[in-house]
Tab-separated table of C-alpha atoms in Angstrom:
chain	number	residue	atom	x	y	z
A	1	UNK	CA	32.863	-18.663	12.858
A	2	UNK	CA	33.869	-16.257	15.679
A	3	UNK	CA	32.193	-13.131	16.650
A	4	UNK	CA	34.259	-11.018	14.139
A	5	UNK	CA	33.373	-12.601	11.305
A	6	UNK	CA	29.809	-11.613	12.159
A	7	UNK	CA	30.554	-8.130	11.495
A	8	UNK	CA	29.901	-6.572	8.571
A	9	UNK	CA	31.916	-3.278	7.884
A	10	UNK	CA	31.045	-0.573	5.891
A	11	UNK	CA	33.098	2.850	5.121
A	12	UNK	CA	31.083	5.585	2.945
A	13	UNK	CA	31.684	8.792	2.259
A	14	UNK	CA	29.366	11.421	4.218
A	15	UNK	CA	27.005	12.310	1.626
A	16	UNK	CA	22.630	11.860	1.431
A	17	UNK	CA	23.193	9.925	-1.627
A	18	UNK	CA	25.065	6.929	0.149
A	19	UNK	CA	22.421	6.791	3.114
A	20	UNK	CA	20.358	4.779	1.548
A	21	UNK	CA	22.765	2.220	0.553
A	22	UNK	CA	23.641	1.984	4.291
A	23	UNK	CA	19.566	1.814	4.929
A	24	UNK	CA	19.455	-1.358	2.687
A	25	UNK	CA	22.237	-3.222	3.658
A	26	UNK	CA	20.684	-2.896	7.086
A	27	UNK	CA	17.717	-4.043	5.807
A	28	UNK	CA	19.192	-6.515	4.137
A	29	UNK	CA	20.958	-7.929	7.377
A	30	UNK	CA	18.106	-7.758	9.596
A	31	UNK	CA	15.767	-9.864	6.989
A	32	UNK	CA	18.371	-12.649	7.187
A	33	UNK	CA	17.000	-13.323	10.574
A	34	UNK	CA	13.795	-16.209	9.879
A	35	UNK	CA	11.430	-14.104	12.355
A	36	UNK	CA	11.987	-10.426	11.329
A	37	UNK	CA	10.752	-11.589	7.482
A	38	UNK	CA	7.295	-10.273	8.047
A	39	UNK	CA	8.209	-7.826	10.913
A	40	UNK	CA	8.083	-5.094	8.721
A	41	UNK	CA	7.665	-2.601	11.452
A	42	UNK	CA	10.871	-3.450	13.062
A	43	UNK	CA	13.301	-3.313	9.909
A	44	UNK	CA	11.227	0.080	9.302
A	45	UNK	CA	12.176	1.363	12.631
A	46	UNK	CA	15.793	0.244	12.734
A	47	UNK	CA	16.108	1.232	9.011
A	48	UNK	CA	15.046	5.098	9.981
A	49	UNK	CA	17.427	5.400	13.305
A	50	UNK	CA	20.061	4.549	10.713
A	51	UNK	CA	19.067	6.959	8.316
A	52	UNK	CA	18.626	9.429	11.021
A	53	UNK	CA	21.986	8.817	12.577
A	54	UNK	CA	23.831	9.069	8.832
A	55	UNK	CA	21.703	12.860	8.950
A	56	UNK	CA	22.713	14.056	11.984
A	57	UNK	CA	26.815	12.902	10.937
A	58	UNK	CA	25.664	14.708	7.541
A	59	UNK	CA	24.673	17.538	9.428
A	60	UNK	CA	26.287	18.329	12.445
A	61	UNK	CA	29.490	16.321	12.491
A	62	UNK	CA	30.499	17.532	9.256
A	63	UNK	CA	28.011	19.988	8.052
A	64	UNK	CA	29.340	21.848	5.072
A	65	UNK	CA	32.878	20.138	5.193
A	66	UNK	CA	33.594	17.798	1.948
A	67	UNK	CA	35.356	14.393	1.824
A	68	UNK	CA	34.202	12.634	5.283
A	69	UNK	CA	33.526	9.533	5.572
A	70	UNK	CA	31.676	7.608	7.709
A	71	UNK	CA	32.323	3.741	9.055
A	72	UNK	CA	29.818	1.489	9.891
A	73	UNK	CA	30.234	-1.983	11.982
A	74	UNK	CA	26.830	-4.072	11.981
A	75	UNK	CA	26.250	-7.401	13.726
A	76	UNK	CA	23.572	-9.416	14.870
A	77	UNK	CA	24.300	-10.814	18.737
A	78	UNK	CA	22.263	-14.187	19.391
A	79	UNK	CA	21.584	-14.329	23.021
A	80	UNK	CA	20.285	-11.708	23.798
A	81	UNK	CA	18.906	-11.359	20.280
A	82	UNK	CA	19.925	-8.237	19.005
A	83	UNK	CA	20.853	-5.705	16.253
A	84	UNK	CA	24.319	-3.607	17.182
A	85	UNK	CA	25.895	-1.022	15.007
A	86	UNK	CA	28.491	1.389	15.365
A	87	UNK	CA	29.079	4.859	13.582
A	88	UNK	CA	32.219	6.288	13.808
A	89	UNK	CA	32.623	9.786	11.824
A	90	UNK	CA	35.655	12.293	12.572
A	91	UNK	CA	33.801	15.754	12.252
A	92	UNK	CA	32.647	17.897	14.851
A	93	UNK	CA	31.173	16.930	18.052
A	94	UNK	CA	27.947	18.397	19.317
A	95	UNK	CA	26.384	18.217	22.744
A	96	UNK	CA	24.210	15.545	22.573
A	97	UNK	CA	22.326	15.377	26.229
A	98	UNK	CA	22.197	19.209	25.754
A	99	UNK	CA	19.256	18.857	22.888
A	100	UNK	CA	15.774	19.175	24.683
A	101	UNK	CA	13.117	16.354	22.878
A	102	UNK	CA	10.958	18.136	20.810
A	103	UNK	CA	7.508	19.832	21.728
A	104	UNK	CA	5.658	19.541	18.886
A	105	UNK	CA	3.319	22.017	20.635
A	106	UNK	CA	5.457	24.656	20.231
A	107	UNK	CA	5.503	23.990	16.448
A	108	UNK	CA	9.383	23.408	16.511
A	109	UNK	CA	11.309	22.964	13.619
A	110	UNK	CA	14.270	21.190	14.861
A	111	UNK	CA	15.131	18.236	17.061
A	112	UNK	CA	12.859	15.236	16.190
A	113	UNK	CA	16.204	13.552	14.810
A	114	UNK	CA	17.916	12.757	17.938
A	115	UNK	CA	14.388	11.909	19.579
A	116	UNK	CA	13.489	9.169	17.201
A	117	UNK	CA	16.640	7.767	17.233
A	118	UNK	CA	16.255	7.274	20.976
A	119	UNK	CA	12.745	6.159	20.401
A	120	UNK	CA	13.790	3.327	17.834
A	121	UNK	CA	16.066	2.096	19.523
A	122	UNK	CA	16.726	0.471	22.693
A	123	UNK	CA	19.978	1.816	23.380
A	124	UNK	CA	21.478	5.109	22.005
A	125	UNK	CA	25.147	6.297	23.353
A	126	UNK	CA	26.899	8.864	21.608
A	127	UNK	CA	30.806	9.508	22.505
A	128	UNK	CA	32.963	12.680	21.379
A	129	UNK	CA	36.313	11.604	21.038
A	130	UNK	CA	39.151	13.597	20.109
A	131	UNK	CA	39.282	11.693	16.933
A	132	UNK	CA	35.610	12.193	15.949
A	133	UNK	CA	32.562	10.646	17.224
A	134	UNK	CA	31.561	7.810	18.095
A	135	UNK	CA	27.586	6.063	18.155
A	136	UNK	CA	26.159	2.645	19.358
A	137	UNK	CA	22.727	1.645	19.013
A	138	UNK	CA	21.404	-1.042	20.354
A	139	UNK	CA	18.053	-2.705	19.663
A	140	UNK	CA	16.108	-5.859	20.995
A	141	UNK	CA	14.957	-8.270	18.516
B	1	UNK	CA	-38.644	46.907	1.908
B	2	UNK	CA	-36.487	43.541	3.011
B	3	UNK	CA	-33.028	44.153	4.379
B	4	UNK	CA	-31.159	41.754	2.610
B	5	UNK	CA	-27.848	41.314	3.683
B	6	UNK	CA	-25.311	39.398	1.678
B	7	UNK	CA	-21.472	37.983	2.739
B	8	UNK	CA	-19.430	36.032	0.276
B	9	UNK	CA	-17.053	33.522	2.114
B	10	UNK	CA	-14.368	32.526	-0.398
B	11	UNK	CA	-12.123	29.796	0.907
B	12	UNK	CA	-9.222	28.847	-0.883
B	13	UNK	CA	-7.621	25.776	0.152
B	14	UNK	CA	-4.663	24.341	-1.752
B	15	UNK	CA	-4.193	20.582	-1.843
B	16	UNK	CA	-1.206	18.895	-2.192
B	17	UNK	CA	-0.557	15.517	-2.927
B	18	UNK	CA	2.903	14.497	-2.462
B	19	UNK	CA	3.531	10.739	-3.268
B	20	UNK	CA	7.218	10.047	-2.473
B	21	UNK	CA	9.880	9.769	0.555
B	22	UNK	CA	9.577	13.082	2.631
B	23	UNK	CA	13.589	12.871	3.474
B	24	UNK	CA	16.119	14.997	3.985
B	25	UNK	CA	17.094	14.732	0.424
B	26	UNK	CA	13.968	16.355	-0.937
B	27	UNK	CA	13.107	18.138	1.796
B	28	UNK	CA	14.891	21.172	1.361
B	29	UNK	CA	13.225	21.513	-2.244
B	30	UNK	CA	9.970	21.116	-0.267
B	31	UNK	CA	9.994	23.558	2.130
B	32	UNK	CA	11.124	25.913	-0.417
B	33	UNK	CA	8.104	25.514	-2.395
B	34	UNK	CA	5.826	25.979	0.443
B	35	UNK	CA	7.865	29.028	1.630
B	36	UNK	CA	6.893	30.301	-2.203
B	37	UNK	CA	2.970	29.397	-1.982
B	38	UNK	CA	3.285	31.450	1.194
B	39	UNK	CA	4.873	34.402	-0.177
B	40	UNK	CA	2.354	34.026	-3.003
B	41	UNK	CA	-0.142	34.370	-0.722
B	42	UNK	CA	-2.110	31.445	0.085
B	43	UNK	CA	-2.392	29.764	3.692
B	44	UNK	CA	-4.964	27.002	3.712
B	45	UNK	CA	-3.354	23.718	2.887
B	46	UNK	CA	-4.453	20.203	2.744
B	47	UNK	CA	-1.297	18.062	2.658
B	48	UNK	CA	-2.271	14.618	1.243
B	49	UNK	CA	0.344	12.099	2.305
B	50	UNK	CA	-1.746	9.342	1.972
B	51	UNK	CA	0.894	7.395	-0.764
B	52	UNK	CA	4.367	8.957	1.445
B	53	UNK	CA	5.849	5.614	2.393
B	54	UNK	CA	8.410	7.524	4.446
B	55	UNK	CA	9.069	10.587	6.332
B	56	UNK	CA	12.360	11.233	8.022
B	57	UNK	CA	13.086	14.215	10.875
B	58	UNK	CA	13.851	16.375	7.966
B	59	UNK	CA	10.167	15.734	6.379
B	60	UNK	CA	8.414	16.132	9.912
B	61	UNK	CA	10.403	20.194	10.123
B	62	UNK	CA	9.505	20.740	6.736
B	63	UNK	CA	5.533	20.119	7.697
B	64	UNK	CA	5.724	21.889	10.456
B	65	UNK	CA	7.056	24.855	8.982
B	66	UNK	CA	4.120	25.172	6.683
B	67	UNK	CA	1.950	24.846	9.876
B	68	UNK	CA	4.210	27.725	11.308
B	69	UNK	CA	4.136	29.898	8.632
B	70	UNK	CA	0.354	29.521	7.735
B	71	UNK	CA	-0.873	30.050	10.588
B	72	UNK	CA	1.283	33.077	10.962
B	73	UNK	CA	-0.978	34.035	8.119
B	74	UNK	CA	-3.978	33.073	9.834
B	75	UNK	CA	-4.366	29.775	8.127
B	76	UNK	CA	-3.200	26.060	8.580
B	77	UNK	CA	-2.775	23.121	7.672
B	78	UNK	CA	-4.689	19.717	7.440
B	79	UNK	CA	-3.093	16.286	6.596
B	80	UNK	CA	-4.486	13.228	5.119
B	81	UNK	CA	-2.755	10.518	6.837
B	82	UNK	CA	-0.524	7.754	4.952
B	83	UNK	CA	-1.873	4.736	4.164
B	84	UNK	CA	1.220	3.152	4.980
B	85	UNK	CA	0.981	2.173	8.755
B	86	UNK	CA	4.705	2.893	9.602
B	87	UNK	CA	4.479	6.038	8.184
B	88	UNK	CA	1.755	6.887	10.003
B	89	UNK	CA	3.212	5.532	13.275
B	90	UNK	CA	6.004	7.941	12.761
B	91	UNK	CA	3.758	10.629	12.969
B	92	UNK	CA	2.174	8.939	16.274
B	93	UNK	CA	5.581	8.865	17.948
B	94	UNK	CA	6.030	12.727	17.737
B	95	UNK	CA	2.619	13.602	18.140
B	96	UNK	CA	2.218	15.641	14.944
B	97	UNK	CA	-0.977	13.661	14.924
B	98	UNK	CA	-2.041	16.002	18.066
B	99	UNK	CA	-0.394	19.081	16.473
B	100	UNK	CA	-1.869	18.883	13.142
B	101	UNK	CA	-5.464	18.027	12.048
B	102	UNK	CA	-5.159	14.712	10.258
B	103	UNK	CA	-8.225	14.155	7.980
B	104	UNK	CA	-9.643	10.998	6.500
B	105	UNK	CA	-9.367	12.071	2.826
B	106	UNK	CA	-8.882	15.096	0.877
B	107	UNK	CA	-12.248	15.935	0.570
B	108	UNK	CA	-13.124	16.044	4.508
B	109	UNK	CA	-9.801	18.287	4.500
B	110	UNK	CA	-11.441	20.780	1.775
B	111	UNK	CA	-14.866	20.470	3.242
B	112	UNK	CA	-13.397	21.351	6.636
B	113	UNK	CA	-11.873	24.955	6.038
C-alpha cells in the first residue's frame, strides 16, 4: 500500500453540526493504532485541536457566509510515529501570529482557541493562500 | 439597658449544575442565560461541572464571562471541578484553575460565599 492510500479524505460542509463527525472519525483513526487504545488522554487532546480548528474555519474563515466547505486529509506516518492532518477551507484569512495567547488574568473572553490548538499539538502551521487557507497539525504519538 | 446590635447577612448563591459538552454549539445558549440571571440580578454562582465531559474554547469564554460580569456586580463565581480528568486538564492548560476558585463539591462552593 503506498503512502496515499493511507490517507483518508474528508470534504464537509462548514457547519457545528458536521464537527463532530470529523471529531469521531479522528477518533476513530487514532484508536486503530494498538497503543493509543487506552491512551485516552491523547485521542482527547487530538480530538479537541480538531474540533477547535473546524471552530475557528466556522468562525473566522467563513463566519456568517453559507455553503463552505471544508476538506480534511488524515494519515498516520510510522516512523516517526505520528498523527498529520490537513484543513484546507477557502474563506477569509486572518492573521494568525498576530493573536496574543490568552491571559486568563485579565478575564479575557477570546483567544483560548488558537492557544490550545498550539498546546495539543506538536506542530501547528497555518498558511493564507489566495485560494483559502490552509492548516497542518502535527502531533507525536 | 444592653445595646444589642443586630446585622442580617443574606447570601444568595445560585448553583448550577450543567451536565453536558460546554461547546461552541451550546455555548451561545449558555452565556445567554447567564447574561439573563445577571440582568435579573443575582451574582454569586457556583458552577458545578463536575459531570461536563468536555469543554471547548467556546465553553472556557462563556465561563469567564459570568466571572466578568459578576464580579462587575461585586460577586463571582466558584466551580466544582469535572470529574472527568481531561476535562479538568483542559482547565489546567489555561489556568482557569488559577483564575477561578475551583471547589471540591457544591456544598464547600455554597458554604464558601
Amino acid at each position: 500500500m503506498n503512502d496515499d492510500e493511507q490517507i483518508v479524505k474528508l470534504n464537509v460542509p462548514a457547519s457545528a453540526q458536521f464537527v463532530a463527525v470529523v471529531e469521531d472519525c479522528v477518533a476513530g483513526m487514532l484508536r486503530r493504532i494498538g497503543q493509543l487504545e487506552e491512551d485516552e488522554q491523547s485521542v482527547y487532546n487530538i480530538r479537541l485541536a480538531v474540533h477547535e480548528t473546524c471552530t475557528n474555519i466556522l468562525e473566522h474563515a467563513y463566519g456568517q457566509q453559507a455553503n463552505g466547505r471544508i476538506n480534511f486529509e488524515f494519515s498516520i506516518n510510522e516512523a516517526p510515529l505520528q498523527f498529520v492532518m490537513t484543513l484546507h477551507d477557502k474563506g477569509q484569512s486572518f492573521d494568525f501570529y498576530g493573536v496574543p495567547d490568552p491571559d486568563p488574568e485579565k478575564l479575557q473572553v477570546r483567544g483560548y482557541g488558537l492557544f490550545l490548538i498550539q498546546q495539543l499539538m506538536d506542530e501547528t502551521i497555518y498558511t493564507p493562500t489566495p485560494e483559502g487557507n490552509r492548516w497542518r497539525l502535527i502531533k507525536n504519538l | 439597658m444592653m445595646n444589642v446590635q443586630v446585622k442580617d447577612f443574606i447570601s444568595r448563591v445560585r448553583v448550577i449544575k450543567l451536565d453536558n459538552r460546554i461547546d461552541a454549539v451550546n455555548a451561545p445558549d449558555l452565556k445567554r442565560e447567564f447574561e439573563q440571571m445577571i440582568a435579573d440580578g443575582a451574582n454569586q454562582f457556583v458552577l458545578d461541572l463536575q459531570d461536563v465531559p468536555f469543554m471547548d474554547s467556546a465553553g472556557l469564554a462563556a465561563l469567564v464571562s459570568l466571572l466578568k460580569r459578576a464580579r462587575a456586580a461585586s460577586g463571582d463565581v466558584k466551580l466544582v471541578a469535572p470529574k472527568d480528568e481531561k476535562a479538568m486538564r483542559i482547565l489546567h492548560l489555561t489556568k482557569f484553575d488559577r483564575v477561578f476558585e475551583m471547589m471540591e463539591s457544591v456544598e464547600t462552593a455554597v458554604a464558601s460565599f
